[in-house]
CSV table of C-alpha atoms in Angstrom, one decimal:
chain,number,residue,atom,x,y,z
W,12,MET,CA,-25.3,-4.2,-16.3
W,13,PHE,CA,-23.5,-1.4,-13.8
W,14,GLN,CA,-21.0,1.2,-15.8
W,15,TYR,CA,-18.9,0.8,-12.5
W,16,PHE,CA,-18.9,-3.1,-12.6
W,17,GLU,CA,-18.2,-3.6,-16.4
W,18,LYS,CA,-14.8,-0.6,-15.3
W,19,ALA,CA,-13.8,-2.4,-12.6
W,20,LYS,CA,-14.2,-6.2,-14.0
W,21,GLU,CA,-11.9,-4.7,-16.7
W,22,LEU,CA,-9.0,-3.1,-15.1
W,23,LEU,CA,-8.3,-5.9,-12.7
W,24,SER,CA,-7.9,-8.1,-16.3
W,25,ILE,CA,-5.5,-5.5,-17.7
W,26,VAL,CA,-3.7,-5.6,-14.5
W,27,GLU,CA,-3.9,-8.9,-13.8
W,28,GLU,CA,-2.6,-10.1,-17.1
W,29,LYS,CA,-0.2,-7.4,-17.5
W,30,GLU,CA,1.7,-6.2,-14.7
W,31,ALA,CA,2.0,-10.2,-13.1
W,32,PRO,CA,6.1,-10.1,-13.4
W,33,VAL,CA,6.0,-7.5,-11.4
W,34,ILE,CA,3.7,-8.5,-9.0
W,35,GLU,CA,5.4,-11.9,-9.0
W,36,GLN,CA,8.6,-9.6,-7.6
W,37,ALA,CA,6.7,-8.4,-5.0
W,38,ILE,CA,5.4,-11.8,-3.6
W,39,GLU,CA,8.9,-13.1,-3.8
W,40,LEU,CA,10.2,-10.1,-1.5
W,41,LEU,CA,7.5,-10.0,1.2
W,42,THR,CA,8.0,-13.5,0.9
W,43,GLN,CA,11.8,-13.5,1.3
W,44,ALA,CA,11.7,-10.1,4.4
W,45,ASN,CA,9.2,-12.7,6.3
W,46,LEU,CA,11.4,-15.5,5.8
W,47,THR,CA,14.1,-13.5,7.3
W,48,LYS,CA,11.8,-11.0,9.4
W,49,LYS,CA,12.1,-8.1,8.0
W,50,ALA,CA,9.1,-5.8,8.9
W,51,ILE,CA,7.0,-4.7,6.3
W,52,TYR,CA,5.5,-0.5,5.8
W,53,ILE,CA,2.4,0.8,3.9
W,54,PHE,CA,2.0,3.9,3.2
W,55,GLY,CA,-0.2,6.9,1.4
W,56,ALA,CA,-1.9,9.8,1.7
W,57,SER,CA,-5.8,11.1,2.5
W,58,HIS,CA,-6.8,8.5,0.4
W,59,ALA,CA,-5.0,6.3,-0.4
W,60,GLY,CA,-4.3,5.4,2.9
W,61,ILE,CA,-6.6,3.2,2.8
W,62,LEU,CA,-5.5,0.4,1.4
W,63,ALA,CA,-2.6,0.9,4.7
W,64,GLU,CA,-5.3,1.0,6.3
W,65,GLU,CA,-7.1,-2.3,4.0
W,66,MET,CA,-3.7,-4.4,5.2
W,67,TYR,CA,-3.8,-3.3,9.1
W,68,TYR,CA,-4.2,-5.6,11.7
W,69,ARG,CA,-7.2,-7.1,10.2
W,70,ALA,CA,-8.8,-11.0,9.7
W,71,GLY,CA,-6.7,-13.3,6.8
W,72,GLY,CA,-4.4,-9.9,6.5
W,73,MET,CA,-1.2,-10.5,7.5
W,74,MET,CA,0.7,-9.6,10.1
W,75,THR,CA,3.9,-8.6,9.4
W,76,ILE,CA,2.7,-5.4,8.2
W,77,ASN,CA,3.1,-2.4,9.4
W,78,ALA,CA,0.4,0.4,8.9
W,79,ILE,CA,2.1,4.0,8.8
W,80,PHE,CA,-0.4,6.9,9.5
W,81,GLY,CA,0.1,10.8,9.6
W,82,ARG,CA,-2.1,12.9,11.7
W,83,GLU,CA,-2.8,15.6,9.2
W,84,LEU,CA,-3.4,13.4,6.7
W,85,MET,CA,-6.2,11.2,7.7
W,86,LEU,CA,-10.1,11.7,6.6
W,87,ASP,CA,-11.6,11.7,9.2
W,88,ARG,CA,-9.1,15.8,9.8
W,89,SER,CA,-11.3,18.8,9.6
W,90,PRO,CA,-11.6,20.8,7.2
W,91,ILE,CA,-10.1,17.5,4.8
W,92,THR,CA,-8.6,19.8,3.3
W,93,PHE,CA,-6.0,20.8,5.1
W,94,THR,CA,-4.8,17.1,4.2
W,95,SER,CA,-4.4,18.7,0.6
W,96,LYS,CA,-1.8,20.4,1.5
W,97,MET,CA,-0.3,18.5,4.4
W,98,GLU,CA,0.5,16.1,1.2
W,99,ARG,CA,2.3,19.2,-1.1
W,100,LEU,CA,4.2,19.8,2.4
W,101,GLU,CA,7.9,19.0,2.1
W,102,GLY,CA,9.5,17.7,4.6
W,103,TYR,CA,5.9,16.4,6.5
W,104,GLY,CA,6.8,13.1,4.8
W,105,SER,CA,10.3,12.8,6.1
W,106,ALA,CA,9.3,13.7,9.6
W,107,LEU,CA,7.0,10.8,9.2
W,108,ALA,CA,9.4,8.3,8.5
W,109,ALA,CA,11.4,9.1,11.2
W,110,THR,CA,8.7,8.2,13.9
W,111,GLN,CA,9.0,4.7,12.0
W,112,PRO,CA,12.3,1.7,12.9
W,113,PHE,CA,13.0,0.7,9.7
W,114,THR,CA,16.3,-1.1,8.9
W,115,ALA,CA,18.3,-2.5,5.7
W,116,GLY,CA,16.0,-4.9,4.3
W,117,ASP,CA,13.1,-3.6,5.4
W,118,VAL,CA,9.8,-3.0,2.7
W,119,LEU,CA,8.4,0.1,2.6
W,120,ILE,CA,4.7,-0.5,-0.2
W,121,LEU,CA,4.0,3.6,-0.6
W,122,HIS,CA,0.6,3.8,-2.6
W,123,SER,CA,-0.1,7.5,-4.8
W,124,VAL,CA,-2.1,7.3,-7.8
W,125,SER,CA,-0.2,10.5,-9.5
W,126,GLY,CA,3.2,10.8,-7.3
W,127,ARG,CA,3.7,14.1,-7.6
W,128,ASN,CA,3.3,15.0,-4.3
W,129,PRO,CA,5.8,15.8,-1.7
W,130,VAL,CA,5.0,13.5,1.5
W,131,ILE,CA,4.6,10.5,-0.8
W,132,ILE,CA,8.5,11.1,-2.4
W,133,ASP,CA,10.7,12.2,1.0
W,134,MET,CA,8.6,8.8,3.2
W,135,ALA,CA,10.4,7.1,-0.6
W,136,LEU,CA,13.8,8.9,-0.2
W,137,HIS,CA,13.4,9.0,3.5
W,138,ALA,CA,13.4,5.1,3.7
W,139,LYS,CA,15.7,4.6,0.7
W,140,GLU,CA,18.2,6.3,3.0
W,141,LYS,CA,17.9,3.2,5.4
W,142,GLY,CA,18.4,0.4,3.3
W,143,VAL,CA,14.4,-0.4,3.1
W,144,LYS,CA,12.9,-2.0,-0.3
W,145,ILE,CA,9.9,0.4,-1.9
W,146,ILE,CA,7.5,-1.1,-3.5
W,147,ALA,CA,5.1,1.8,-5.3
W,148,LEU,CA,1.5,0.9,-5.9
W,149,THR,CA,0.4,3.4,-8.6
W,150,ASN,CA,-0.5,5.3,-12.2
W,151,LEU,CA,2.0,5.0,-14.6
W,152,THR,CA,0.3,6.5,-17.5
W,153,TYR,CA,-1.3,9.3,-15.1
W,154,SER,CA,1.8,9.5,-13.2
W,155,LYS,CA,4.0,10.5,-16.4
W,156,THR,CA,1.5,13.5,-17.7
W,157,VAL,CA,2.6,15.6,-14.6
W,158,THR,CA,4.9,17.0,-12.5
W,159,SER,CA,6.3,16.5,-9.1
W,160,ARG,CA,5.6,18.9,-6.6
W,161,HIS,CA,8.8,17.8,-4.4
W,162,THR,CA,11.8,20.0,-5.0
W,163,SER,CA,13.8,16.6,-6.7
W,164,GLY,CA,12.1,16.6,-9.2
W,165,LEU,CA,11.0,12.8,-8.4
W,166,ARG,CA,8.2,11.4,-8.8
W,167,LEU,CA,6.7,8.2,-6.5
W,168,PHE,CA,7.8,5.8,-10.0
W,169,GLU,CA,11.3,7.0,-10.2
W,170,THR,CA,12.2,6.0,-6.8
W,171,ALA,CA,10.9,2.7,-6.2
W,172,ASP,CA,12.6,-1.3,-6.5
W,173,ILE,CA,9.5,-2.6,-7.7
W,174,VAL,CA,6.6,-0.3,-9.5
W,175,ILE,CA,3.3,-1.3,-10.2
W,176,ASP,CA,0.1,0.1,-12.5
W,177,ASN,CA,-3.6,0.5,-11.6
W,178,HIS,CA,-4.2,1.6,-14.8
W,179,GLY,CA,-6.3,3.6,-14.1
W,180,GLU,CA,-7.8,6.6,-15.9
W,181,ILE,CA,-5.9,10.0,-15.1
W,182,GLY,CA,-7.3,11.3,-12.7
W,183,ASP,CA,-8.7,8.4,-11.3
W,184,ALA,CA,-12.8,7.7,-12.4
W,185,ALA,CA,-13.8,5.9,-14.6
W,186,CYS,CA,-17.1,5.8,-15.8
W,187,THR,CA,-19.4,9.4,-18.4
W,188,ILE,CA,-21.9,10.8,-18.0
W,189,PRO,CA,-23.3,12.0,-20.4
W,190,ASP,CA,-22.7,16.0,-21.4
W,191,VAL,CA,-20.9,15.4,-17.8
W,192,GLU,CA,-17.2,16.7,-18.4
W,193,GLN,CA,-15.4,15.0,-15.4
W,194,LYS,CA,-15.6,11.3,-14.7
W,195,VAL,CA,-17.3,9.3,-11.6
W,196,GLY,CA,-16.3,6.9,-10.0
W,197,PRO,CA,-12.3,6.5,-9.1
W,198,THR,CA,-11.1,2.6,-9.7
W,199,SER,CA,-7.6,3.3,-7.3
W,200,THR,CA,-8.6,1.8,-4.5
W,201,VAL,CA,-10.9,-1.9,-5.3
W,202,VAL,CA,-8.0,-2.3,-7.3
W,203,GLY,CA,-5.0,-1.6,-5.4
W,204,ALA,CA,-6.7,-3.8,-2.5
W,205,THR,CA,-7.3,-6.4,-5.3
W,206,ILE,CA,-3.2,-6.4,-5.6
W,207,LEU,CA,-2.3,-6.3,-2.0
W,208,ASN,CA,-4.5,-9.1,-0.8
W,209,ALA,CA,-3.1,-10.9,-4.1
W,210,ILE,CA,-0.3,-10.0,-3.4
W,211,ILE,CA,-0.6,-11.5,0.3
W,212,VAL,CA,-2.6,-14.3,-0.2
W,213,GLU,CA,1.0,-15.6,-3.1
W,214,VAL,CA,3.6,-14.8,0.3
W,215,CYS,CA,1.2,-16.9,1.9
W,216,GLN,CA,1.1,-19.8,0.1
W,217,LYS,CA,5.7,-19.6,-0.4
W,218,LEU,CA,5.3,-19.1,2.6
W,219,LYS,CA,3.9,-22.5,3.7
W,220,GLU,CA,6.0,-23.8,0.9
W,221,ALA,CA,9.0,-23.2,2.0
W,222,GLY,CA,8.4,-25.3,6.0
W,223,VAL,CA,6.8,-22.2,7.3
W,224,ASP,CA,4.2,-24.3,9.6
W,225,TYR,CA,1.7,-21.3,10.3
W,226,PRO,CA,1.9,-17.7,7.8
W,227,PRO,CA,2.6,-14.5,9.9
W,228,ILE,CA,-1.8,-14.6,9.5
W,229,PHE,CA,-3.9,-13.5,11.3
W,230,TYR,CA,-6.5,-15.2,13.4
W,231,SER,CA,-9.9,-13.3,14.0
W,232,ALA,CA,-10.6,-12.2,17.6
W,233,ASN,CA,-14.2,-13.0,18.0
W,234,LEU,CA,-14.1,-16.4,17.6
W,235,ASP,CA,-12.4,-18.5,19.8
W,236,GLY,CA,-9.3,-19.0,20.7
W,237,GLY,CA,-8.9,-16.2,18.2
W,238,ASP,CA,-6.5,-14.5,21.1
W,239,GLU,CA,-4.4,-17.2,21.7
W,240,LEU,CA,-3.6,-17.9,18.6
W,241,ASN,CA,-2.1,-14.5,16.9
W,242,GLN,CA,-0.6,-13.6,20.5
W,243,SER,CA,1.3,-17.1,20.0
W,244,LEU,CA,1.5,-15.8,15.9
W,245,PHE,CA,2.8,-12.6,17.6
W,246,GLU,CA,5.6,-13.7,19.3
W,247,LYS,CA,7.0,-15.6,16.8
W,248,TYR,CA,6.7,-12.3,14.2
W,249,GLN,CA,8.0,-10.0,17.1
W,250,GLU,CA,11.1,-9.0,15.5
W,251,ALA,CA,8.7,-7.7,12.4
W,252,ILE,CA,6.0,-6.5,14.1
W,253,HIS,CA,6.5,-2.3,15.0
W,254,TYR,CA,2.9,-2.0,16.5
W,255,GLN,CA,1.7,-4.0,19.8
W,256,LEU,CA,2.1,-3.5,23.2
């Protein structure tokens, strides 16, 4: 059997069992945000930002999720090593956060495996000042072994209202190769995407149970009538959507 498949399945089982209580808290928070037409944001730097792309503007995804992207933190930035310098630059996260129309009662999902770099801490602290609730997706074991690079001394999990642990390896890679010290095969993306999609599915179920005729789920724009159906939902949830013209 392929080693990575086994590791991924093992981690997903651990997360499903051990993180169920905090995942339920996240489901409730996002359900209430949708019922009250509050915005949901998501941010991560570099590879952590892949989850922001996963959650944003896609068929079967939730319309009320607004992704935050920092141009200098994207994986198409050249040279790519510049992204590492930017996520360690204190103040950049605050400046990026200041471009967002955060209001009290909004929710911000922040993804960082180590949770130590200034960009993610700046983002969390700025949003909290606006009354935004923070959901952190991180690796607690990893994060607790490192020091913060932010002058506050805080790591992501210490800023959040809800903390979801991805239970990955320290360093993220999970698979071993004989006589090779460095492990291979990072797991944070596949586990994180599974956690977040599981949350969104349950939120939509709860919204339906709460009497919402149709939760804010994107229809595929490639299906006949999809554009029209999406437009009707955009109009219904426009207070929570900040990316549409």
